Short mmCIF file of C-alpha atoms in Angstrom, two decimals:
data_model
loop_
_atom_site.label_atom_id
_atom_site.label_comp_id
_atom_site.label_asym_id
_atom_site.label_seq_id
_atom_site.Cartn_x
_atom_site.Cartn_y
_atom_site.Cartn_z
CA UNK A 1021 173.13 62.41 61.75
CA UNK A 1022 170.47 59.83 63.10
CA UNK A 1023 168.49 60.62 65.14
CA UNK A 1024 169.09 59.24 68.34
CA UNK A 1025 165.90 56.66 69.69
CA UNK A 1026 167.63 55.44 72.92
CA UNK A 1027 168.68 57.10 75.93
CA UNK A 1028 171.40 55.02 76.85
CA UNK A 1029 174.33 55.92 79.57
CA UNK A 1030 177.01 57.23 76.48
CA UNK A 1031 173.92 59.00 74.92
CA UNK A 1032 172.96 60.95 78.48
CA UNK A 1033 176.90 61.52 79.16
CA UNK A 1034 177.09 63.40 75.48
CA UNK A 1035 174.27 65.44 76.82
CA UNK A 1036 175.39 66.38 80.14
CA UNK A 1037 178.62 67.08 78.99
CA UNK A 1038 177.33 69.63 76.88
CA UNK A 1039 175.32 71.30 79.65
CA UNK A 1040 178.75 70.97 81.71
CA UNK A 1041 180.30 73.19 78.97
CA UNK A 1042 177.62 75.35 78.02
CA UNK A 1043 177.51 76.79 81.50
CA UNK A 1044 181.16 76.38 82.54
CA UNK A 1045 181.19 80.21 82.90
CA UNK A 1046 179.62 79.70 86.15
CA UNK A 1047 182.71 78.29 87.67
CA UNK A 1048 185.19 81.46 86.87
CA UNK A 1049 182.11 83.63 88.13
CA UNK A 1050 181.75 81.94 91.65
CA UNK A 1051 185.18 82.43 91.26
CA UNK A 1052 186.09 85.75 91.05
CA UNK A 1053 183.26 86.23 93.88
CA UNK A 1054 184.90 84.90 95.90
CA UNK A 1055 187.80 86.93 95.35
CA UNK A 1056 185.62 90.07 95.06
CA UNK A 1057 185.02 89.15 98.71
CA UNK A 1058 188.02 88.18 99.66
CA UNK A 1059 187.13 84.71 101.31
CA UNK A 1060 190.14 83.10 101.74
CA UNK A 1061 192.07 86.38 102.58
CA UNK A 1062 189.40 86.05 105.48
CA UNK A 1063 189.88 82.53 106.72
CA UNK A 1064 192.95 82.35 106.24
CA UNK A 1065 193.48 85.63 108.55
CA UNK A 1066 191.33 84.15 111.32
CA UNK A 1067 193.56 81.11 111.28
CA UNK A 1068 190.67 78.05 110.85
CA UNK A 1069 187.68 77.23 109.30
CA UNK A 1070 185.02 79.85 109.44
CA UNK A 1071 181.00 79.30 109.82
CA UNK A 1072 179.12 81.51 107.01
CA UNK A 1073 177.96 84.03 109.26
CA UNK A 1074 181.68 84.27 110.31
CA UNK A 1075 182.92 84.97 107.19
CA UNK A 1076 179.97 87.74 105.96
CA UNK A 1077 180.58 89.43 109.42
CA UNK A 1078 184.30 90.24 108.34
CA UNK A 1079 183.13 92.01 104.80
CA UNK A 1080 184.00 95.18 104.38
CA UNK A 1081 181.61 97.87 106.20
CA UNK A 1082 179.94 98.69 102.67
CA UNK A 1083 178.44 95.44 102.66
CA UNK A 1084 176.23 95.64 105.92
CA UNK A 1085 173.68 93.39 105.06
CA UNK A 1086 175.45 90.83 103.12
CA UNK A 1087 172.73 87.75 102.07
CA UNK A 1088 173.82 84.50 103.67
CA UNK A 1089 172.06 82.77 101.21
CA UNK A 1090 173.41 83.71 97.94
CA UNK A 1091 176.67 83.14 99.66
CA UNK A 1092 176.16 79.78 101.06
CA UNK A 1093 174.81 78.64 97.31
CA UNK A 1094 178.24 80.13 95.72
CA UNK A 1095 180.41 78.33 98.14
CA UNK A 1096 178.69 74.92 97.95
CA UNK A 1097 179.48 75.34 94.21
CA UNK A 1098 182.83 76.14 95.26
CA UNK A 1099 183.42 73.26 97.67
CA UNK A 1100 182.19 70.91 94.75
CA UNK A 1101 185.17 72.47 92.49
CA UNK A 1102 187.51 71.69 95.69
CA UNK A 1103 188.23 75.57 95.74
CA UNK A 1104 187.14 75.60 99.55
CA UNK A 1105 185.96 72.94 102.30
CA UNK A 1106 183.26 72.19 103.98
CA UNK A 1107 182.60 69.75 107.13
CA UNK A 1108 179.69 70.31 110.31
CA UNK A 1109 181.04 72.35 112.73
CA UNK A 1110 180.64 69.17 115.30
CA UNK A 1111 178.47 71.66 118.01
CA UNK A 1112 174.31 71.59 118.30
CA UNK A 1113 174.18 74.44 115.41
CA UNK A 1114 174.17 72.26 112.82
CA UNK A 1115 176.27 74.82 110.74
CA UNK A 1116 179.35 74.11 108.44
CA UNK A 1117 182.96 75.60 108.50
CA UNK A 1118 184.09 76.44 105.55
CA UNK A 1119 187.98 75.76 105.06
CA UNK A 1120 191.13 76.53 102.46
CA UNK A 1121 192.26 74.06 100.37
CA UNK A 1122 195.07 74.01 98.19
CA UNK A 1123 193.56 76.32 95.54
CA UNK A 1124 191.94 78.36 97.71
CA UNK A 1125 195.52 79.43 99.03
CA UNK A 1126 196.68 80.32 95.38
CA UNK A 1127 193.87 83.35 95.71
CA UNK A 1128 195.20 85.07 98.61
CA UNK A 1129 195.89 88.64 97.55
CA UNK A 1130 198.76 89.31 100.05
CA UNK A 1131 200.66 85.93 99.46
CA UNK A 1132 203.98 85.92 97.44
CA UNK A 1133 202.61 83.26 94.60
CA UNK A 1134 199.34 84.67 94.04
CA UNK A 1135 196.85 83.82 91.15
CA UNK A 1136 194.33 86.68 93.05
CA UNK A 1137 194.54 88.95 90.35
CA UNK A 1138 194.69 86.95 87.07
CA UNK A 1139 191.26 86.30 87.83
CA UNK A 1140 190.17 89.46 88.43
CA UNK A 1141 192.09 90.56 85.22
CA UNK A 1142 190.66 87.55 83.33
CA UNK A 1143 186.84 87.91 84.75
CA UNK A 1144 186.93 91.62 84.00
CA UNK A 1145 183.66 91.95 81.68
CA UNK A 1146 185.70 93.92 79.35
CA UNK A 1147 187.81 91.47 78.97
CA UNK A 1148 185.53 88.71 78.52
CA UNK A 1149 183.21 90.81 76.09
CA UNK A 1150 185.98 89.80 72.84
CA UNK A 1151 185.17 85.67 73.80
CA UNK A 1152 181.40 86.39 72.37
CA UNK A 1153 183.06 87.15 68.87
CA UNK A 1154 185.37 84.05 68.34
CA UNK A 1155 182.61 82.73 65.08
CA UNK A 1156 183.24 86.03 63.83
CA UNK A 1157 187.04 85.82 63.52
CA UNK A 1158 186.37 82.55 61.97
CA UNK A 1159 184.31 83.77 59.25
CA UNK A 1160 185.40 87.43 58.43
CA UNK A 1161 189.36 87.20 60.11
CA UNK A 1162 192.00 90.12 60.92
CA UNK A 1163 191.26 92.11 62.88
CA UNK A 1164 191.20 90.32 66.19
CA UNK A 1165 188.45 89.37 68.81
CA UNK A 1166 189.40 92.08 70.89
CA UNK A 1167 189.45 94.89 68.23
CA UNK A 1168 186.32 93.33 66.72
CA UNK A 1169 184.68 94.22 70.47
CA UNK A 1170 186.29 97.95 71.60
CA UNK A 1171 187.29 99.28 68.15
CA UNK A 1172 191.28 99.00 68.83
CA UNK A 1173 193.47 96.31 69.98
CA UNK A 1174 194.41 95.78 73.72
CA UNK A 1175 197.45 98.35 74.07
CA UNK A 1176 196.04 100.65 72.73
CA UNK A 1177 192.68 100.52 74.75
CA UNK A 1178 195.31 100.29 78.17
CA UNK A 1179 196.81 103.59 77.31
CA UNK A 1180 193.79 104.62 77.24
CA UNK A 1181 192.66 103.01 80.03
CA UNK A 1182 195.17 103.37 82.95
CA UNK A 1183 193.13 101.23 85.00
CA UNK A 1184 193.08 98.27 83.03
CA UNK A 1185 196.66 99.02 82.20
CA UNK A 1186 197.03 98.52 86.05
CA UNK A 1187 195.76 95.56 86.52
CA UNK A 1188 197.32 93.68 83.52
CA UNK A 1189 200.61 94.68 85.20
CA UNK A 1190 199.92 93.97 88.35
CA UNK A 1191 198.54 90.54 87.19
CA UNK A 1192 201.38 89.72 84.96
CA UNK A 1193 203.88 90.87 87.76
CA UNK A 1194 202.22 87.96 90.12
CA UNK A 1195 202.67 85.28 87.29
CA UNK A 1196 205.87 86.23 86.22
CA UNK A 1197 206.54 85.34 90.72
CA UNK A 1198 204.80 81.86 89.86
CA UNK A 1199 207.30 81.24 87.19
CA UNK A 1200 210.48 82.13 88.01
CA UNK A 1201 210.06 80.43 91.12
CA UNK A 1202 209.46 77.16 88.95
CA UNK A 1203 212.18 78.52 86.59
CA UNK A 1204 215.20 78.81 89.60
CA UNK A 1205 214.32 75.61 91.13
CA UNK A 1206 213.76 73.33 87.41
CA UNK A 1207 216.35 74.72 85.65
CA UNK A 1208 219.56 73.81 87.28
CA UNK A 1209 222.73 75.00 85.39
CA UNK A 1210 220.82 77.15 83.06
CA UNK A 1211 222.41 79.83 83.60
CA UNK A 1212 226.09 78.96 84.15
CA UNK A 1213 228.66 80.23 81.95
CA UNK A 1214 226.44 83.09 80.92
CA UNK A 1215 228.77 86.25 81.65
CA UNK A 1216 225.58 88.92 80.38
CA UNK A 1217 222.00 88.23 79.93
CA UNK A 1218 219.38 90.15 78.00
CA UNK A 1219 215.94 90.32 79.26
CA UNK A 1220 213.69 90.96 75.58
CA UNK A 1221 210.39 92.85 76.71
CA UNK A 1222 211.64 92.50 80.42
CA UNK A 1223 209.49 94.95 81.17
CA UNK A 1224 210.27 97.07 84.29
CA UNK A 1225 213.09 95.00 84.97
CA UNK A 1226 211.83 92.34 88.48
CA UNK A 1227 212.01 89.35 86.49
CA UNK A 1228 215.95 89.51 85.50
CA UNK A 1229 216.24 91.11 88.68
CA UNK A 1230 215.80 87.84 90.05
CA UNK A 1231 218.13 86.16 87.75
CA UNK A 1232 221.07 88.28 88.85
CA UNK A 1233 220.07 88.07 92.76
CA UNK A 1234 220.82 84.20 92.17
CA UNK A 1235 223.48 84.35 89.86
CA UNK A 1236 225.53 87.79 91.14
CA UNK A 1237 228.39 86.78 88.39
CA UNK A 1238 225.48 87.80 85.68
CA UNK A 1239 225.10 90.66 84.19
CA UNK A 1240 221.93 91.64 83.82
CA UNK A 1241 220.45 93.69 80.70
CA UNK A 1242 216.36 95.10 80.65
CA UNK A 1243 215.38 95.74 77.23
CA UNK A 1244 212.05 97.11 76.15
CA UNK A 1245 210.18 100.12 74.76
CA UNK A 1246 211.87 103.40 76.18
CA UNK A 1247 209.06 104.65 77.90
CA UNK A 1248 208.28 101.21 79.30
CA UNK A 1249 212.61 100.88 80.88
CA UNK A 1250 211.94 104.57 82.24
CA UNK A 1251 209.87 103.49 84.82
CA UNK A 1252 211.75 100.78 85.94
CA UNK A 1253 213.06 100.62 89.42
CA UNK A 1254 216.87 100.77 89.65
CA UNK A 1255 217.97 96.83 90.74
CA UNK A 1256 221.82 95.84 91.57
CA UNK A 1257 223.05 94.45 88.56
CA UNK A 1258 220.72 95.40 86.10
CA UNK A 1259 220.72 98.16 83.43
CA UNK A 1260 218.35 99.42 81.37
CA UNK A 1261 217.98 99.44 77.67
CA UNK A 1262 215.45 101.57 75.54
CA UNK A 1263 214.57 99.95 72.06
CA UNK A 1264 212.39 97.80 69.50
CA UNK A 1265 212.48 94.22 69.48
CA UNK A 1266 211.43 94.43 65.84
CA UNK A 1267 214.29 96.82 65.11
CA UNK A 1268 217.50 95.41 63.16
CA UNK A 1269 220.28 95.70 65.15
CA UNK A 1270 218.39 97.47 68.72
CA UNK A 1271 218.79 94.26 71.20
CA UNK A 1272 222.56 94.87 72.59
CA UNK A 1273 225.28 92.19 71.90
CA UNK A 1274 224.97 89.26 75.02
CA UNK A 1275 225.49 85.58 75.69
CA UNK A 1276 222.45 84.91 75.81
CA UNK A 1277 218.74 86.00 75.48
CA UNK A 1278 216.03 85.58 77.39
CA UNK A 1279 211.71 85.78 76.86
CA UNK A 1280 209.28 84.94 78.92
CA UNK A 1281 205.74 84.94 77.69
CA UNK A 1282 206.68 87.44 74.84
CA UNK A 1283 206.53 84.82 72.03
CA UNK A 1284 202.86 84.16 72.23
CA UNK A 1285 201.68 87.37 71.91
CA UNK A 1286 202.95 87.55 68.08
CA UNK A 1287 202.13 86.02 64.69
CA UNK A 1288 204.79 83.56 63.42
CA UNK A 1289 205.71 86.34 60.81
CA UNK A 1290 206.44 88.85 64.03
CA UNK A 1291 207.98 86.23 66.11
CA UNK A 1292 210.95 85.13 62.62
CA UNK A 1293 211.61 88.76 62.94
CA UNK A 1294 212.57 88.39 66.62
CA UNK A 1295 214.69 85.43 66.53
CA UNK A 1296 216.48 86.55 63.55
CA UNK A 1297 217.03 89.90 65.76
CA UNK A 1298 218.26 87.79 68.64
CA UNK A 1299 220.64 86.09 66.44
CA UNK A 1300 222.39 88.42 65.34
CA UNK A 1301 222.95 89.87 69.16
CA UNK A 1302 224.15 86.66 70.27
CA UNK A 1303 227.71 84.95 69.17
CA UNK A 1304 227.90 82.33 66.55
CA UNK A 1305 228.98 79.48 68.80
CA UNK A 1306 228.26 79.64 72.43
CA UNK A 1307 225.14 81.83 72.21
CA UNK A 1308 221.42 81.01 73.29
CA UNK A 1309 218.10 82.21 73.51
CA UNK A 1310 216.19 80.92 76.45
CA UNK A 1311 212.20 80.61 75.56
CA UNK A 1312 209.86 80.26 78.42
CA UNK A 1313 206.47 79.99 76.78
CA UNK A 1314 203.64 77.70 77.04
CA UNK A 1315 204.28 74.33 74.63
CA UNK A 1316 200.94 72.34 73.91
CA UNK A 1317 200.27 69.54 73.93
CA UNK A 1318 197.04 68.63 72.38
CA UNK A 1319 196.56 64.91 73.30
CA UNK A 1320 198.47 64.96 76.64
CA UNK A 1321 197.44 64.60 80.30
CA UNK A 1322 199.68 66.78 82.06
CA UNK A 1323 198.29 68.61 84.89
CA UNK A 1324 198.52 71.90 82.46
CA UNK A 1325 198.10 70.35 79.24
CA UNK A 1326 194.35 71.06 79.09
CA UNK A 1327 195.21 74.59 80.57
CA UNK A 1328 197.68 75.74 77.46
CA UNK A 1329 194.54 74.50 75.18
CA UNK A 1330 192.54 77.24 77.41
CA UNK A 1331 195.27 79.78 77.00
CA UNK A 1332 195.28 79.21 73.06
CA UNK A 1333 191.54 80.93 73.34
CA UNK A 1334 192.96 84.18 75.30
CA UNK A 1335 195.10 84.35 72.55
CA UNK A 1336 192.32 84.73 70.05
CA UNK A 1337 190.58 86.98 72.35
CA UNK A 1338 192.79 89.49 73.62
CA UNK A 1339 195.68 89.36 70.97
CA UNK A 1340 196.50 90.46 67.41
CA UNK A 1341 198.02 87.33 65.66
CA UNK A 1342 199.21 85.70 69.15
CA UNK A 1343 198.44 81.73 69.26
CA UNK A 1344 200.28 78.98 71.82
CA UNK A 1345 202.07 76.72 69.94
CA UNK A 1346 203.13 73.28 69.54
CA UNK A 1347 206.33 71.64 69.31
CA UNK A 1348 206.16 70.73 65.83
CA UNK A 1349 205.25 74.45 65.01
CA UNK A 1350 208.35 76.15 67.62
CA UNK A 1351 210.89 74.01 65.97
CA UNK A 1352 209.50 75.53 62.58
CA UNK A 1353 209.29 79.12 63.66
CA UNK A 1354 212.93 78.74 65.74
CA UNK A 1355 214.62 77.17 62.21
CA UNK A 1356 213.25 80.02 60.28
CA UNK A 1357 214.18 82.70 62.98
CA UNK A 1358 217.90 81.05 62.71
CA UNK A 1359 217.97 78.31 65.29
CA UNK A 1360 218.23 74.54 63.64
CA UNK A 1361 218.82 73.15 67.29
CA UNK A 1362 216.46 73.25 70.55
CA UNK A 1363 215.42 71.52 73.69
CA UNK A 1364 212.54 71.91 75.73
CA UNK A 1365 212.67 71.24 79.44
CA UNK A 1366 209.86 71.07 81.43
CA UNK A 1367 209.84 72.78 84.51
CA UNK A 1368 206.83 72.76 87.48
CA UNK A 1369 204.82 75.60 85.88
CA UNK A 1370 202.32 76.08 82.64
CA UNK A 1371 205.27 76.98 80.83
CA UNK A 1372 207.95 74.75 79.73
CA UNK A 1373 211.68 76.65 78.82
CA UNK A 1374 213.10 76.53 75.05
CA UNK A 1375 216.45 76.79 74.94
CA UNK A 1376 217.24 77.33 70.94
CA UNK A 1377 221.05 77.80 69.76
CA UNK A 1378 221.97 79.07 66.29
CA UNK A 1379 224.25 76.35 65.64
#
């Protein structure tokens, strides 16, 4: 490479770019402070904008002398990312209220559609400890980032950390909200003519739960690991199913299938098995499975496009073989699982839905 003589403006935007990048960390750390702290839990409980010494004076009693400082340099950072804002409180103090913006509201921890704890799962230095071994997964491989850092992949470490296993739950619980509320809204008629529906790795059963509270004609089916279904909560409408996704023959007979954010979390290998599974549970004709999973798109500008790029990288850290994937590589996987026809629709969410029919 030559070496480069002349400052000019393209020259000084490479560089700052790369000092943008290098220390983008920062953001997701002022971040989860000020969830740690619960910020906009706190102005948005007193109703309006809140001075600094306002806020700090409704911390928690074990913070009794919290440093006004430090805070005020986190949320100017914070007001530059348009997480909070900031305008002179119009009196002879001279001091600033600090309001909620848009994204500010997506971190309260009490609100319906909350992102709160995805951060906090996502921040967790545990978590992030696997991102500092992505050059050696390109040079040595299997096994993954996350084994590579605690010694055993990320189910087993929650079993054996019920903590942890707590808060992935409890995060994935407030996503799965976020998208099925885009999912009932964008994806009119989706569900008509479908007389029983099988949730794949439903989990405890909430998000099908929903399904069937919209569409009462439904029958709804929970399927996952027995000891996952036996702590699901009984729901009208739903039953439970104990069983192996990866087991010939274990998903029960239905009209149609549905996964939400299961598919990423496998190899392509694990994910054939699936849909071949699902196949054969569904009839020739009229059957379906409906996908919602993240569909990238490398070169777009969608408002989440650059966010499934992100996601691609939690797949390296925290999974064994998962990877988000593009169209070009879903229609391959979905032809080889059994399904020569799809569609994607988008709906108002980082996912998009695949609907894939064997015929």
């Amino acid at each position: 490479m030559e070496a480069v003589t002349e400052l000019d403006e393209a020259s000084l935007r490479g560089q700052a770019n790369v000092w943008k990048y290098m220390l983008g960390f920062a953001d997701s750390m002022a971040l989860k402070s000020a969830v740690e702290l619960r910020i906009p839990d706190i102005i948005h409980s007193d109703g309006h904008a809140m001075t600094l010494s306002e806020i700090a004076r409704s911390f928690d009693s074990a913070s009794p002398c919290p440093d006004i400082t430090c805070l005020s340099r986190i949320m100017r950072l914070l007001v530059r990312r348009n997480i909070f804002t900031a305008q002179p409180d119009g009196g002879d103090s001279g001091e600033t209220l600090y309001g909620l913006t848009h994204s500010s509201r997506w971190l309260l921890h009490d609100s319906e559609f909350t992102l709160a704890l995805m951060v906090l799962m996502e921040t967790n230095p545990t978590l992030m400890e696997p991102w500092h071994y992505f050059s050696q997964c390109v040079k040595q491989g299997a096994p993954c980032a996350f084994e590579k850092a605690h010694g055993r992949d990320i189910w087993q470490f929650f079993t054996e950390k019920p903590e942890f296993n707590r808060l992935f739950n409890d995060s994935m619980t407030c996503t799965a909200k976020i998208t099925m509320k885009a999912i009932l809204t964008g994806y009119k008629g989706g569900f008509d003519n479908v007389a029983t529906l099988v949730d794949v790795g439903g989990g405890t059963g909430s998000v099908v739960a929903e399904i069937v509270k919209l569409y009462p004609s439904i029958r709804g089916i929970n399927f996952d690991l027995p000891h996952v279904v036996a702590t699901a909560p009984v729901y009208h409408g739903v039953s439970n199913v104990g069983g192996d996704m990866f087991d010939d023959g274990s998903i029960p007979n239905t009209d149609a299938i549905f996964m939400m954010r299961i598919m990423h979390g496998w190899s392509d290998i694990d994910c054939v098995k699936i849909l071949k599974n699902c196949r054969k549970a569904i009839p020739e004709r009229s059957g379906k499975v409906i996908i919602v999973d993240i569909v990238l798109e490398p070169n777009g500008d969608g408002m989440f496009d650059d966010t499934g790029l992100v996601f691609d990288m939690v797949m390296i850290a925290h999974s064994s073989g998962g990877k988000e994937r593009t169209e070009s590589e879903w229609k391959k996987m979905l032809e080889q699982g059994g399904f020569p026809r799809y569609k994607i629709i988008k709906i108002p969410a980082l996912s998009s839905i695949i609907e894939a029919y064997p015929v």
